[in-house]
GROMACS .gro file of C-alpha atoms in nm:
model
  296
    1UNK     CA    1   0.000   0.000   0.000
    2UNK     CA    2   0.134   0.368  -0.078
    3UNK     CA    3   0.046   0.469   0.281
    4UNK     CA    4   0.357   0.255   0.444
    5UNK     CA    5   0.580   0.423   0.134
    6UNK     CA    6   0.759   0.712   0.304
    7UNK     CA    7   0.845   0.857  -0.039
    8UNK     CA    8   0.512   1.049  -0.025
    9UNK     CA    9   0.584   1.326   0.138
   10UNK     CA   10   0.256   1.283   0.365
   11UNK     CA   11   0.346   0.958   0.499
   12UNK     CA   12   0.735   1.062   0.608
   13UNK     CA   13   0.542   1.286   0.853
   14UNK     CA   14   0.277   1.062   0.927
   15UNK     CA   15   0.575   0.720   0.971
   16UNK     CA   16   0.884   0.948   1.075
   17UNK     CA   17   0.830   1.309   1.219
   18UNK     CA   18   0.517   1.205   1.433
   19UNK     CA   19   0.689   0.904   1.595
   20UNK     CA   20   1.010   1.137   1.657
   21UNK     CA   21   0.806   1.375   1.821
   22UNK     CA   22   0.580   1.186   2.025
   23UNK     CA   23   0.906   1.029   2.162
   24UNK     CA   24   1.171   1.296   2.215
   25UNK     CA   25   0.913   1.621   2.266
   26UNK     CA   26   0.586   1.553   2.345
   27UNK     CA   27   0.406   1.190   2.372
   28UNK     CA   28   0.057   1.395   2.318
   29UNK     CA   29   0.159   1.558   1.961
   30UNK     CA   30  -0.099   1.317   1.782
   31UNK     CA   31  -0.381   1.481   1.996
   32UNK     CA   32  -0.216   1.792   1.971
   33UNK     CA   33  -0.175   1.787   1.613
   34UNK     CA   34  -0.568   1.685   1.546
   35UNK     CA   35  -0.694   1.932   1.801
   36UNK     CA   36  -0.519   2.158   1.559
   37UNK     CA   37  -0.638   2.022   1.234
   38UNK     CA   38  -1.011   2.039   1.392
   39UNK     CA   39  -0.932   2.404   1.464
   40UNK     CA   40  -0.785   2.479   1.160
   41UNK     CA   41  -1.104   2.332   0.946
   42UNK     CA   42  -1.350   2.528   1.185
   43UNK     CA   43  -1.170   2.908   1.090
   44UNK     CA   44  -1.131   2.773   0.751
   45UNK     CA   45  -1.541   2.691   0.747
   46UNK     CA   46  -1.619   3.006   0.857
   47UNK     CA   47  -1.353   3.229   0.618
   48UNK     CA   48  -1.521   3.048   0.323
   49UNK     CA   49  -1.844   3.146   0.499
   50UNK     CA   50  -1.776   3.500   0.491
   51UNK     CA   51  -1.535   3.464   0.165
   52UNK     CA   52  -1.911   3.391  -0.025
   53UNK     CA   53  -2.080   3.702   0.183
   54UNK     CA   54  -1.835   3.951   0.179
   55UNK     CA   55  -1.765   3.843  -0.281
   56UNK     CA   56  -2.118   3.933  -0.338
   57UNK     CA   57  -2.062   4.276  -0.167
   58UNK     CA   58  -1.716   4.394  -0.354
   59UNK     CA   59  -1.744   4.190  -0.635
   60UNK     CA   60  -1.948   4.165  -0.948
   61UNK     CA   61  -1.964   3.854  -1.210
   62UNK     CA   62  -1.995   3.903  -1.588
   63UNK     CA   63  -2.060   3.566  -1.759
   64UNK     CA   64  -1.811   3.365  -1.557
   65UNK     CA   65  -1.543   3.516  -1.803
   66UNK     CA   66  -1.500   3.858  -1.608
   67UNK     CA   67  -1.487   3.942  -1.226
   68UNK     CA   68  -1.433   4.315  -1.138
   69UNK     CA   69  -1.358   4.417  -0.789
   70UNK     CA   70  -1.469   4.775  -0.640
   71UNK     CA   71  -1.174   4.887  -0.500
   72UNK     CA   72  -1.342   5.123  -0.272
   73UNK     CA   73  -1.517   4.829  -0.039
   74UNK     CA   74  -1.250   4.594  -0.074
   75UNK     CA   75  -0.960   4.784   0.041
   76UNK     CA   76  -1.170   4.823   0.447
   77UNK     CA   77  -1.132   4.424   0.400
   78UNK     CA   78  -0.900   4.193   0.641
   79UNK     CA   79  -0.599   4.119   0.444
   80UNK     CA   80  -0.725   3.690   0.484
   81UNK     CA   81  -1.028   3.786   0.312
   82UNK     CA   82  -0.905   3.972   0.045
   83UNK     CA   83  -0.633   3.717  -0.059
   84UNK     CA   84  -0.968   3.416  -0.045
   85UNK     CA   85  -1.177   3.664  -0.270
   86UNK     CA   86  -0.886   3.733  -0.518
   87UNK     CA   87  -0.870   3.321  -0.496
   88UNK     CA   88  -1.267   3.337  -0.549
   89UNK     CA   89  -1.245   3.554  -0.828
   90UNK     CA   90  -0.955   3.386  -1.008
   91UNK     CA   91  -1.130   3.036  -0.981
   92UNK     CA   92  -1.482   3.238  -1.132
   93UNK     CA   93  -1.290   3.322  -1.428
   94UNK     CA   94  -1.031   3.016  -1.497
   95UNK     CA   95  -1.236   2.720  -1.346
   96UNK     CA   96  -0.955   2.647  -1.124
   97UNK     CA   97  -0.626   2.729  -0.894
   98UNK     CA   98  -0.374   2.521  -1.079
   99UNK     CA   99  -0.081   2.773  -1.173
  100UNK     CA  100  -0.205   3.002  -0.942
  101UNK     CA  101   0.059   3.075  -0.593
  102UNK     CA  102   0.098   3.236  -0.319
  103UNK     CA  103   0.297   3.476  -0.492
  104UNK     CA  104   0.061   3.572  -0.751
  105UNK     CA  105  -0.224   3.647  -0.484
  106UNK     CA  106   0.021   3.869  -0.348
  107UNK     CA  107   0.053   4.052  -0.702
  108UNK     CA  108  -0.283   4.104  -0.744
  109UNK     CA  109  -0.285   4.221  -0.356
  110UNK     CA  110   0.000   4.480  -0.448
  111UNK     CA  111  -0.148   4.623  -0.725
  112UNK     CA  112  -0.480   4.697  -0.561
  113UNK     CA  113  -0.261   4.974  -0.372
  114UNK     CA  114  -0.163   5.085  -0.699
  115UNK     CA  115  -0.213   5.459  -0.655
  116UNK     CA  116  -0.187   5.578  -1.013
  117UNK     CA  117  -0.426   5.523  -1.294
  118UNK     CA  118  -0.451   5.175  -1.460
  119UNK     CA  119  -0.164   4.896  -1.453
  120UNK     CA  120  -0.211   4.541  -1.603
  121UNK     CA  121  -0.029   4.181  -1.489
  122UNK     CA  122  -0.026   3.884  -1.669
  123UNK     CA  123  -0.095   3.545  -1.468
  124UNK     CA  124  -0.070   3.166  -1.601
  125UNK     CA  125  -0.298   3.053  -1.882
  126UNK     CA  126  -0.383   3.354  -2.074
  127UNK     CA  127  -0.544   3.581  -1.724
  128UNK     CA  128  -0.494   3.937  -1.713
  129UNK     CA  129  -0.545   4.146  -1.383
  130UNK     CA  130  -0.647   4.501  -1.488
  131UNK     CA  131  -0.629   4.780  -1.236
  132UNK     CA  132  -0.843   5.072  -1.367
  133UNK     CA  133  -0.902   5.343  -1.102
  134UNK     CA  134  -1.154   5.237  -0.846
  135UNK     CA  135  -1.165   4.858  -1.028
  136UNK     CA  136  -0.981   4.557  -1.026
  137UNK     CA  137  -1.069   4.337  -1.313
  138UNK     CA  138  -0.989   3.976  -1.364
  139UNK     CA  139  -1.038   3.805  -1.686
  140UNK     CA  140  -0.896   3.561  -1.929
  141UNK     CA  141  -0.769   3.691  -2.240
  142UNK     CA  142  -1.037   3.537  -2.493
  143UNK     CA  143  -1.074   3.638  -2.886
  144UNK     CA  144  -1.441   3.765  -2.950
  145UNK     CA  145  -1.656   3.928  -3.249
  146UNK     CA  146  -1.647   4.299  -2.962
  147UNK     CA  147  -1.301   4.234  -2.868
  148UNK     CA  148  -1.126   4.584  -2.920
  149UNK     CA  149  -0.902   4.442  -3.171
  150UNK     CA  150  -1.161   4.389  -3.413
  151UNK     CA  151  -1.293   4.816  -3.467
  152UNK     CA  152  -1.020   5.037  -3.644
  153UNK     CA  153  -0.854   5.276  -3.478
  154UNK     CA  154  -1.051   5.583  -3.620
  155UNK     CA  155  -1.389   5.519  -3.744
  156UNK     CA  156  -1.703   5.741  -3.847
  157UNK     CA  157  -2.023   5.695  -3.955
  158UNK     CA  158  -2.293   5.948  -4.126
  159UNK     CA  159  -2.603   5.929  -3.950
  160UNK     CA  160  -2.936   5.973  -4.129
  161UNK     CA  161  -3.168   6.274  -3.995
  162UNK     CA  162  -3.425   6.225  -3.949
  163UNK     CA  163  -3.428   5.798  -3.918
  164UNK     CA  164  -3.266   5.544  -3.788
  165UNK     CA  165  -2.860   5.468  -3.884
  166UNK     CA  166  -2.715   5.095  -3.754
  167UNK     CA  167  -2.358   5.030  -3.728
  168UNK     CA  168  -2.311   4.670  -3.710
  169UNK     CA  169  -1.975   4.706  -3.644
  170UNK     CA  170  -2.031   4.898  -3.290
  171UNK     CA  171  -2.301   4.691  -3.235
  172UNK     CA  172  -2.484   5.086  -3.195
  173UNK     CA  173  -2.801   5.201  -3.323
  174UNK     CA  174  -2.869   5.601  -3.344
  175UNK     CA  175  -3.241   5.729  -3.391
  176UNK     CA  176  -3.312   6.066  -3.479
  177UNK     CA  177  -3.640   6.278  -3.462
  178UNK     CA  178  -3.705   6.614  -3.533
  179UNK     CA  179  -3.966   6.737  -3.280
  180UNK     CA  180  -4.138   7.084  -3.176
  181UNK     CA  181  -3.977   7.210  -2.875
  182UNK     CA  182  -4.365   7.259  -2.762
  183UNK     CA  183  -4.398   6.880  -2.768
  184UNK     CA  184  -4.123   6.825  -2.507
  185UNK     CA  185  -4.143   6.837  -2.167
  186UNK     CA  186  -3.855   7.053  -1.998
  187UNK     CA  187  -3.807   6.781  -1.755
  188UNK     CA  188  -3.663   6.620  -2.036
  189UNK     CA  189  -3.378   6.774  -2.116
  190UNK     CA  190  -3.354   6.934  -1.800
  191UNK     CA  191  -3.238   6.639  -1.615
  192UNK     CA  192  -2.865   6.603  -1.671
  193UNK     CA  193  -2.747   6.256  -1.607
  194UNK     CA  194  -2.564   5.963  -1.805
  195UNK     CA  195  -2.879   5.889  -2.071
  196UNK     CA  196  -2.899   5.701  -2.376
  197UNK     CA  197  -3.094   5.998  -2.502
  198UNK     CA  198  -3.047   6.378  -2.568
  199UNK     CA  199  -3.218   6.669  -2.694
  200UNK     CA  200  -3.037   6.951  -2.949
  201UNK     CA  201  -3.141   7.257  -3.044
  202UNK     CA  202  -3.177   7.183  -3.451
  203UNK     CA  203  -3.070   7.548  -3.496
  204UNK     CA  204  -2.748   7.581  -3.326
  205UNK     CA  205  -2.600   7.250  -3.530
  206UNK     CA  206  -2.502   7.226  -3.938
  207UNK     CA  207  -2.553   6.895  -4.137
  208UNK     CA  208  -2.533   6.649  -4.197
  209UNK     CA  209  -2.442   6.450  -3.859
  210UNK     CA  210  -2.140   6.174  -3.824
  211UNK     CA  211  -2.095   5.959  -3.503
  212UNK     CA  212  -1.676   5.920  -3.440
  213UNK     CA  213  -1.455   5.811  -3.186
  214UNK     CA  214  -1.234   6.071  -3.061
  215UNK     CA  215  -0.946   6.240  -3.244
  216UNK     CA  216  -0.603   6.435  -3.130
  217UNK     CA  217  -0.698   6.758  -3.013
  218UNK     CA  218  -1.026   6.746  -3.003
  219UNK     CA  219  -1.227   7.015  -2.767
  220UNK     CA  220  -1.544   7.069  -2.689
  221UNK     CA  221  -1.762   7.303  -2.476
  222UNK     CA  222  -1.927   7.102  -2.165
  223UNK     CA  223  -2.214   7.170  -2.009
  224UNK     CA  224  -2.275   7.344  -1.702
  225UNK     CA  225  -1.946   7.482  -1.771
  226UNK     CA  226  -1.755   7.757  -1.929
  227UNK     CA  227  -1.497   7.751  -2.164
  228UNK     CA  228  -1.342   7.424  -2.382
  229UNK     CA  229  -1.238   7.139  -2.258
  230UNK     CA  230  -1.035   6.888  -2.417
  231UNK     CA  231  -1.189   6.556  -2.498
  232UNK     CA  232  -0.866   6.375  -2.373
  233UNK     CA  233  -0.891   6.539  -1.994
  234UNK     CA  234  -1.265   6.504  -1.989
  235UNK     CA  235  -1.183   6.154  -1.989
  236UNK     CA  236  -0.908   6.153  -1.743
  237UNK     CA  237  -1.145   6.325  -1.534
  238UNK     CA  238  -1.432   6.070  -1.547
  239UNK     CA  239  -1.186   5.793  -1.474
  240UNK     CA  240  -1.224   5.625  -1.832
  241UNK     CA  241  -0.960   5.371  -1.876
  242UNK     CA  242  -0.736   5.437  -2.198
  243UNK     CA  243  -0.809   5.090  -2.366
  244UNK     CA  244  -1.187   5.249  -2.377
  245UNK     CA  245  -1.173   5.549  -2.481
  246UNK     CA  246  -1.132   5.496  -2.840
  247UNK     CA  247  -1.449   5.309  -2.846
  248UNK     CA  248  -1.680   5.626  -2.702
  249UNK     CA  249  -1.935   5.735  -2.941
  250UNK     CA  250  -1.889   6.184  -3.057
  251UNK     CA  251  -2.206   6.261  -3.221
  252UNK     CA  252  -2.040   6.570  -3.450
  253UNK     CA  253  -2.210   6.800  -3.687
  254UNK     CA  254  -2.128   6.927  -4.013
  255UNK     CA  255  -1.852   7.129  -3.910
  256UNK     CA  256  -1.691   6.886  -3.713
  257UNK     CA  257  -1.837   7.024  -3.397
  258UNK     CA  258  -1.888   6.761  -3.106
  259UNK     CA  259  -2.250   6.797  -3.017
  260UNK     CA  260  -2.215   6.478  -2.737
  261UNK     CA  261  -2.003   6.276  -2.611
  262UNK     CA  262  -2.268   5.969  -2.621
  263UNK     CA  263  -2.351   5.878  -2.299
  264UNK     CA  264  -2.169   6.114  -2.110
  265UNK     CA  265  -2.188   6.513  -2.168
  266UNK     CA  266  -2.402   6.743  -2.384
  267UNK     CA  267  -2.136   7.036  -2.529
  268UNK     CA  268  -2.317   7.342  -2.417
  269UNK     CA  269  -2.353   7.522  -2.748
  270UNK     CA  270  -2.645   7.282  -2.852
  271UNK     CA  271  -2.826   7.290  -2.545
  272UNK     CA  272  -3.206   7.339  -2.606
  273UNK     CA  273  -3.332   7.662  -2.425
  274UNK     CA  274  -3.639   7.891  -2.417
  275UNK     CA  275  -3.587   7.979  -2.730
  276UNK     CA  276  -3.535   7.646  -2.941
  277UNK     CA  277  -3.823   7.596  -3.205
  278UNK     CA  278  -3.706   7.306  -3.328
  279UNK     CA  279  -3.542   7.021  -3.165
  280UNK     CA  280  -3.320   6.675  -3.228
  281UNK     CA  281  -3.399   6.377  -3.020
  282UNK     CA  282  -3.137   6.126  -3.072
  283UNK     CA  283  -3.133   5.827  -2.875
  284UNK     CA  284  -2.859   5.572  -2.900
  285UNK     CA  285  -2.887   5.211  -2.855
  286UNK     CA  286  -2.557   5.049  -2.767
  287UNK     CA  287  -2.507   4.676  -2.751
  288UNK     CA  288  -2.099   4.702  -2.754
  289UNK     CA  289  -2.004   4.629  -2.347
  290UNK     CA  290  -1.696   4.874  -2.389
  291UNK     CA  291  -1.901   5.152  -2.468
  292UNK     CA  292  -2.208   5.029  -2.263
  293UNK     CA  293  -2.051   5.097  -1.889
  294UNK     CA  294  -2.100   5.515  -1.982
  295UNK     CA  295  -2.485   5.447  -1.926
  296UNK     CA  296  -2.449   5.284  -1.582
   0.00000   0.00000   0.00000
């Protein structure tokens, strides 16, 4: 039997140390040592326990391919439970812990006190640990039809006014209607938060319409505020990680002119007031996950 072989590592303790012990040190170590497995298993019950409570409160799953971390509820953790929920995560994601040490919890510990924007590791078999800001995501590198990779660098499309324009390759759908500001209610466009719909004065904008991603230099006038701002340090500013940014929606008019950054901020120019006769209503419907996370 391979219990009596003491070339397992498990049965030299069990057939050597234990004997050597209980002889020269303490004739009670067997007890000892079971009273302190028995101990052991209880605090390691009840850290899974609160492993499983505490994950559901810092952590959020995204088809068992993706587990991000919030950053500001998990860094008031007790160091134990943050290295068993970076274990919990890891397993979500891979499936297992093979590959995975000691050493690599303690990267993934390290760079949650990462203090400057967004830093990346690589781990065994293809996972990536992303620090973004207030997030820690963990996810296996995977190829997909809305994997970055796959939409050009710089891409427009014209959009049709009024009607609806699809771009398959966003995975975005922009409707446009032109509407009597009479017909609106002010509450409307009035109520300034992340929306998947906006309202433009028709007379403060030139056609015909584009929707872009962003370009060097661009500016544009926020609202609620005075004076330009540059696209690049509105970002910055709204904590939007660099590998995203390319893939935010500028609705632009004729002239170039960013009317909105989709999702995000009106530019104030547009803005309908008292005096608009004539107004835009163009809601976007946006299917591409990058690009989705502005609306939440």
């Amino acid at each position: 039997s391979s219990n009596k072989e003491v070339i397992y590592f498990r049965n030299k303790i069990r057939l050597e140390l234990l004997p050597l012990l209980s002889k020269d040190y303490n004739k009670n170590i067997k007890d000892i040592t079971l009273r302190l497995r028995n101990i052991v298993s209880e605090v390691s019950a009840y850290l899974e326990q609160e492993t499983e409570f505490f994950f559901k409160k810092v952590a959020k799953r995204e088809n068992l391919e993706k587990v991000i971390i919030d950053l500001k509820k998990f860094t008031s953790l007790h160091p134990a439970l943050k290295r068993r929920i970076i274990r919990k995560s890891i397993k979500v994601v891979k499936g297992d812990l093979y590959s995975i040490s000691f050493k690599h919890n303690s990267e993934i510990l390290k760079l949650t006190e990462y203090q400057l924007g967004e830093k990346e590791i690589y781990l065994p078999d293809d996972l990536r640990v992303n620090k973004i800001y207030n997030k820690i995501i963990i996810y296996k590198k995977r190829i997909s039809k809305n994997q970055i990779d796959e939409i050009p660098a710089t891409w427009e499309y014209n959009i049709l006014i009024p009607g609806k324009t699809e771009i398959k390759s966003l995975n975005i759908e922009v409707e446009i209607k032109i509407l009597d500001s009479a017909d609106i209610k002010p509450s409307l466009y009035l109520k300034r938060k992340k929306s998947k719909r906006e309202f433009i004065d028709y007379s403060k904008v030139k056609l015909p319409f584009k929707l872009r991603n962003r370009r060097s230099g661009d500016k544009f006038c926020p609202l609620k505020m005075k004076g330009f701002k540059k696209v690049k340090d509105f970002f910055i500013d709204n904590k939007i990680p660099k590998s995203h940014r390319d893939l935010i929606p500028l609705l632009v008019d004729g002239e170039d002119k960013i009317i909105w950054i989709v999702g995000m901020r009106l530019d104030n120019r547009v803005k309908v007031d008292s005096n608009t006769k004539k107004v835009l209503s163009v809601k976007i419907k946006v299917k591409n996950t990058f690009s989705q996370e502005n609306f939440e």
